[in-house]
Amino acid sequence: MSTVIIGSGIIGASIAYYLSEESSDTQPSEIHLVESSPELFASASGYAGGFLARDWFSPAAASLGALSFDLHKALAEQHDGPNQWGYHRTTTVSLGQANGLRDDEWLREGRSRIETAPVHEAEVRSGPSWLKKTRHGDIEPISEGDTTAQVNPLRLCQFLLRTCQSRGVHLHHPSTPSSIHLSSSGSVESITVESTSTPEQHTIPCTRLVLAAGAWTPRVYSTLFPTSSLKIPVSSLAGHSLVLRSPHWKSGDELDPGKGAHAIYTTDESGFSPEIFARAGGEIYIAGVNNAGIPLPERPTDRVLDGASIRRLRKTAEGLMGLDKEEGGLEAVREGLCWRPVTGRGTPILDKVGEGIWVAVGHGPWGISLSLGTGKVLAEMIEGKETSTDVSRLRL
């Protein structure tokens, strides 16, 4: 029984990874990933911060969050995650903030996700070496690393896809689904995909279809099922980001007990709530400028960065990590813009929506953190097995 997964980002790649494991009933050669973007991992999968949390989720997604966090840790231990994709424990702190919002409220109000986090016992007396030590308020410890961690999401995606392909999983790239063929009873029989770089098209016989195209999932569903009354309730939220280098955070510092890696959450005088993550390899990631008004393009590579948003992030970074002129300042490694798939309820959708048809979408800012748990549970759902955790409250 061939399975076609539309979308080879972090969610699609995670599903293919667990569906192609030796313990699975599915042959890897019967799994097909279809990706339309000319550049792999060109949206949130490659441009997100890569922050992982175990217990920052609402009750509906709490067990999935815990499962996924544990899977991230296990995968890193099994496959040298620290070197392969920059996995490391993270000390998480806030600068003078209180918590109390639901996991969907902070995002819509333009505030910080730290407001959903439980506070754990931690002994953090000062911030990281790369944080400016003036006028930023008190440092409140949230976690010393038992419940928060960090990855480089692009490198994790590349590892998952590379492993899938080594097992025999097929990647159709760049290709887009154009039509689906159903039996008289409504079950999936095949899907036709078209190359986006050549006039070629071909039909893939399949009995199972998974839609995991992120913010583009509603468009894909409407293309394949134009007469369906079902609507995928997912919208897009655009977000800008910067990857920087500081002379106070160098490659290998994440392994130094005296320095360690930190995730910093704060809010400035205007109410802007940036997120700053120190990542392996000497990178510091900053984001927080979100805009639902930036329309979703046809392809993520059609992005046009907003200069004002990038300048705001740069100014914020310089304020938080201010350096003396002789220190050389901050080096910009990458400017980014991606679109996250969000739901009105603030939790993802994991559900079967037709005979042999599943959706995995709407992870919002938690796509990287929830990716492995989603992949494992969806693989189990597809094969009709008991799921590793209860996701009944994440149905459409």
XYZ file of C-alpha atoms in Angstrom:
396
model
C 0.000 0.000 0.000
C 1.808 3.105 -1.212
C 1.640 6.283 0.865
C 1.995 9.776 -0.601
C 2.925 12.605 1.775
C 2.365 16.113 0.419
C 5.008 18.353 1.978
C 8.564 17.333 2.866
C 9.102 19.894 5.618
C 9.683 18.931 9.250
C 6.203 17.378 9.664
C 6.174 15.444 6.384
C 9.763 14.276 6.854
C 9.008 13.149 10.429
C 6.005 11.129 9.257
C 8.101 9.483 6.534
C 10.899 8.822 9.031
C 8.730 6.849 11.450
C 6.664 5.215 8.707
C 9.862 3.873 7.115
C 11.383 2.410 10.283
C 12.114 -1.312 10.422
C 9.343 -1.806 12.979
C 6.792 -0.347 10.570
C 4.500 -2.465 8.398
C 5.150 -0.127 5.457
C 7.956 -0.674 2.962
C 10.110 2.467 2.573
C 9.995 2.066 -1.216
C 6.223 2.544 -1.018
C 6.523 5.996 0.600
C 6.539 9.104 -1.604
C 7.290 12.642 -0.423
C 6.073 15.421 -2.725
C 7.541 18.914 -2.347
C 6.658 21.861 -4.583
C 9.129 24.476 -3.342
C 12.262 24.842 -5.510
C 14.241 25.073 -2.254
C 13.803 22.366 0.349
C 12.827 23.541 3.862
C 12.305 27.074 2.560
C 9.649 28.126 5.078
C 9.215 27.488 8.809
C 10.990 24.108 8.731
C 14.267 25.734 7.778
C 13.788 29.252 9.151
C 12.318 28.590 12.619
C 14.266 29.045 15.839
C 14.425 25.356 16.762
C 13.381 25.779 20.404
C 12.037 22.611 22.053
C 9.825 22.424 25.142
C 8.349 19.488 27.020
C 5.549 21.064 29.055
C 4.621 24.437 27.577
C 1.400 23.238 25.969
C -2.325 23.400 26.658
C -4.038 20.218 27.920
C -5.109 19.202 24.398
C -1.505 19.090 23.137
C 0.325 18.388 26.423
C 0.883 14.664 25.937
C 2.016 15.169 22.332
C 4.461 17.823 23.528
C 5.955 15.510 26.143
C 6.196 12.578 23.712
C 7.855 14.701 21.064
C 10.375 16.222 23.478
C 11.377 12.745 24.631
C 11.682 11.562 21.014
C 13.950 14.514 20.209
C 16.200 13.553 23.104
C 16.232 9.863 22.138
C 16.932 10.606 18.476
C 19.836 12.884 19.429
C 21.316 10.216 21.695
C 20.985 7.565 19.008
C 22.327 9.564 16.069
C 24.804 12.056 17.557
C 22.338 14.928 17.490
C 24.736 17.465 19.052
C 27.056 17.204 16.052
C 24.491 16.262 13.394
C 21.882 18.970 14.020
C 23.055 20.996 17.010
C 20.868 19.394 19.676
C 21.646 20.591 23.187
C 19.918 21.316 26.460
C 19.016 24.945 26.998
C 18.728 27.133 30.074
C 15.572 29.167 29.525
C 15.013 32.497 31.225
C 12.710 35.485 30.985
C 13.638 39.070 31.690
C 11.105 40.451 34.142
C 7.943 38.789 32.812
C 5.014 36.894 34.335
C 3.183 33.967 32.847
C -0.527 33.196 32.495
C -1.743 33.151 28.887
C -3.040 30.166 26.954
C -0.789 28.877 24.181
C -2.867 30.517 21.456
C -3.364 33.886 23.152
C 0.264 35.018 23.329
C 0.736 34.476 19.591
C -2.365 36.404 18.575
C -1.630 39.244 20.976
C 1.950 39.599 19.754
C 3.345 38.665 23.145
C 5.815 36.026 24.335
C 5.365 32.264 24.498
C 7.174 32.355 27.857
C 3.791 33.326 29.300
C 2.598 29.736 28.780
C 5.587 28.127 30.462
C 5.548 26.467 33.887
C 8.382 27.609 36.143
C 10.796 24.869 37.249
C 13.322 24.889 40.065
C 16.501 26.436 38.673
C 19.573 28.217 39.953
C 20.320 30.800 37.303
C 22.123 33.740 38.847
C 23.048 35.598 35.681
C 22.324 35.630 31.995
C 24.562 34.335 29.227
C 27.885 35.915 28.360
C 26.492 37.401 25.148
C 23.668 39.284 26.926
C 24.261 42.919 27.828
C 24.172 43.236 31.614
C 22.306 46.545 31.959
C 18.710 47.802 32.134
C 17.005 44.565 31.194
C 15.276 43.791 34.468
C 15.478 40.716 36.627
C 16.363 37.365 35.122
C 13.720 34.786 36.010
C 14.785 31.164 35.502
C 12.249 28.930 33.766
C 14.231 25.758 33.061
C 17.836 24.622 33.361
C 17.530 22.151 30.508
C 15.476 19.220 31.737
C 12.391 20.482 29.922
C 13.788 22.772 27.208
C 16.326 22.180 24.450
C 17.535 23.577 21.149
C 18.200 22.298 17.630
C 19.158 23.751 14.291
C 15.901 22.967 12.448
C 17.377 23.020 8.955
C 20.038 20.479 9.869
C 17.454 18.289 11.635
C 15.225 18.352 8.537
C 18.177 17.451 6.344
C 19.029 14.524 8.614
C 15.457 13.192 8.574
C 15.137 13.456 4.791
C 18.579 11.997 4.173
C 17.766 9.034 6.408
C 14.406 8.482 4.703
C 16.013 8.465 1.275
C 18.744 6.072 2.418
C 15.987 3.656 3.427
C 14.365 3.892 -0.007
C 11.748 6.618 0.429
C 11.077 8.532 -2.814
C 11.303 12.332 -3.039
C 9.459 14.088 -5.869
C 11.010 17.553 -5.991
C 10.099 20.089 -7.157
C 6.631 18.711 -7.880
C 3.096 19.687 -6.986
C -0.064 17.554 -6.782
C -2.558 18.378 -9.527
C -5.321 15.793 -9.196
C -6.406 12.782 -7.190
C -8.184 9.676 -8.388
C -10.752 7.998 -6.141
C -12.557 4.691 -6.363
C -16.327 4.484 -6.607
C -16.409 4.106 -2.829
C -14.352 7.265 -2.319
C -11.040 5.679 -1.328
C -7.730 6.882 -2.757
C -6.392 5.048 -5.815
C -3.703 7.354 -7.195
C -2.478 10.932 -7.347
C -1.012 12.871 -10.255
C 1.911 15.209 -9.604
C 3.436 17.755 -11.959
C 7.018 18.945 -11.985
C 7.304 22.667 -11.318
C 10.538 22.899 -13.319
C 9.678 20.798 -16.405
C 6.489 19.889 -18.335
C 6.612 16.368 -16.914
C 3.850 14.799 -14.867
C 3.228 11.306 -13.613
C 0.691 9.358 -11.624
C 1.596 7.597 -8.370
C -0.666 4.654 -7.432
C -1.440 4.927 -3.722
C -4.030 4.011 -1.147
C -2.940 6.463 1.551
C -2.524 10.230 1.348
C -1.174 12.602 4.003
C -1.447 16.374 3.700
C 1.388 18.027 5.633
C 2.187 21.105 3.564
C 2.197 23.612 6.417
C 0.450 26.887 5.687
C -0.170 25.694 2.130
C -2.252 22.687 3.237
C -5.684 24.341 2.722
C -4.675 25.232 -0.854
C -3.531 21.691 -1.555
C -6.764 20.254 -0.183
C -8.886 22.634 -2.262
C -6.921 21.699 -5.395
C -7.355 17.980 -4.873
C -10.935 18.116 -3.578
C -12.533 21.183 -5.239
C -16.108 20.033 -4.564
C -15.569 19.067 -0.921
C -17.509 20.937 1.738
C -14.686 20.325 4.218
C -12.443 23.279 4.947
C -9.047 23.006 6.601
C -9.211 25.778 9.267
C -5.623 26.932 8.992
C -4.295 30.404 8.231
C -0.746 31.690 7.790
C 1.262 33.921 10.099
C 4.388 35.472 8.610
C 7.422 36.023 10.792
C 10.816 37.618 10.212
C 14.041 36.436 11.812
C 17.767 37.098 11.979
C 20.690 34.748 12.558
C 23.657 36.585 14.065
C 27.144 35.980 15.339
C 28.615 37.645 18.424
C 32.231 37.577 19.592
C 30.815 36.519 22.978
C 29.203 33.314 21.637
C 31.453 30.969 19.709
C 31.154 27.479 18.280
C 31.495 24.992 21.129
C 30.315 27.379 23.836
C 27.109 25.360 24.159
C 29.241 22.538 25.593
C 31.015 24.769 28.126
C 29.430 24.331 31.610
C 30.522 27.843 32.473
C 28.628 29.354 29.563
C 25.944 26.948 28.394
C 23.199 27.691 25.903
C 20.343 30.029 26.752
C 16.916 30.862 25.398
C 15.960 34.419 26.312
C 12.422 35.818 26.321
C 11.765 39.468 27.027
C 9.472 42.401 26.223
C 10.605 45.930 25.432
C 8.943 49.213 26.335
C 6.735 49.149 23.234
C 5.373 45.666 24.012
C 7.516 43.899 21.402
C 8.388 40.381 22.613
C 11.456 38.982 20.885
C 12.790 35.450 21.297
C 16.549 34.950 21.313
C 18.141 31.503 21.097
C 21.836 30.659 21.320
C 22.416 27.753 18.942
C 25.299 25.396 18.344
C 27.924 26.582 15.891
C 28.169 30.082 17.295
C 24.773 31.238 16.034
C 22.276 33.473 17.838
C 18.734 33.473 16.456
C 16.283 36.312 17.072
C 12.643 36.541 15.980
C 9.317 37.931 17.134
C 8.172 40.312 14.392
C 4.986 38.553 13.205
C 2.474 39.830 10.672
C -0.721 38.041 9.632
C -1.169 40.700 6.943
C 1.705 39.441 4.783
C -0.038 37.168 2.254
C 0.991 33.582 1.697
C 2.885 33.398 -1.609
C 2.587 30.659 -4.205
C 5.972 29.304 -3.086
C 8.001 30.171 0.029
C 10.899 31.164 -2.208
C 8.737 34.047 -3.491
C 9.290 35.807 -0.171
C 9.992 39.532 -0.058
C 11.527 40.619 3.232
C 10.221 43.717 4.960
C 13.159 45.989 5.632
C 11.528 47.670 8.619
C 10.992 44.307 10.336
C 14.599 43.283 9.809
C 15.828 46.644 11.110
C 13.664 46.267 14.213
C 15.160 42.873 14.943
C 18.660 44.208 14.363
C 18.070 47.165 16.687
C 16.641 44.884 19.368
C 19.594 42.510 19.075
C 22.052 45.367 19.376
C 20.228 46.619 22.471
C 20.274 43.214 24.140
C 23.758 42.214 23.031
C 25.365 45.636 22.801
C 29.054 45.492 21.964
C 31.814 48.042 22.202
C 33.045 49.337 18.850
C 36.399 47.630 19.295
C 34.597 44.286 19.703
C 33.447 44.384 16.083
C 29.680 44.374 16.494
C 27.196 41.708 15.438
C 27.563 39.830 12.169
C 24.341 39.070 10.273
C 24.484 35.511 8.929
C 20.957 35.268 7.501
C 17.783 37.312 7.210
C 14.602 35.243 7.086
C 10.876 35.297 6.468
C 8.650 32.254 6.831
C 4.966 31.406 7.194
C 3.670 29.316 10.091
C 0.364 27.429 9.853
C -1.923 28.482 12.720
C -5.359 27.366 13.855
C -8.013 29.415 15.619
C -7.864 27.131 18.642
C -4.071 27.331 18.963
C -3.382 23.597 18.655
C -2.481 21.447 15.640
C -4.822 19.208 13.649
C -4.002 15.493 13.462
C -6.891 13.635 11.933
C -8.245 11.297 9.296
C -10.473 13.330 6.965
C -11.456 10.708 4.392
C -10.960 7.097 3.370
C -7.170 6.799 3.346
C -6.650 10.567 3.814
C -4.989 12.252 6.806
C -3.962 15.814 7.684
C -1.165 16.964 10.002
C -1.100 20.745 10.114
C -1.515 23.859 12.251
C 1.447 23.529 14.605
C 1.987 27.301 14.652
C 5.241 28.252 16.412
C 5.673 24.708 17.757
C 6.264 22.788 14.518
C 9.854 21.848 15.319
C 9.120 20.927 18.926
C 6.049 18.820 18.054
C 7.466 17.361 14.836
C 8.765 13.979 15.973
C 5.733 13.233 18.123
C 3.469 14.149 15.223
C 5.468 11.945 12.875
C 5.321 8.932 15.164
C 1.611 9.279 15.963
C 0.618 9.864 12.323
C 2.615 6.816 11.242
C 0.745 4.765 13.836
C -2.612 6.192 12.759
C -1.883 5.410 9.110
C -1.077 1.798 9.954
C -4.096 1.415 12.208
C -2.047 0.928 15.352
C -2.634 2.217 18.852
C -1.012 5.631 19.103
C 1.844 6.332 21.512
C -0.197 9.119 23.104
C -3.776 10.347 23.053
C -4.359 12.957 20.330
C -8.151 12.683 20.225
C -8.473 16.359 21.207
C -6.442 17.364 18.153
C -8.990 16.114 15.650
C -10.540 18.436 13.105
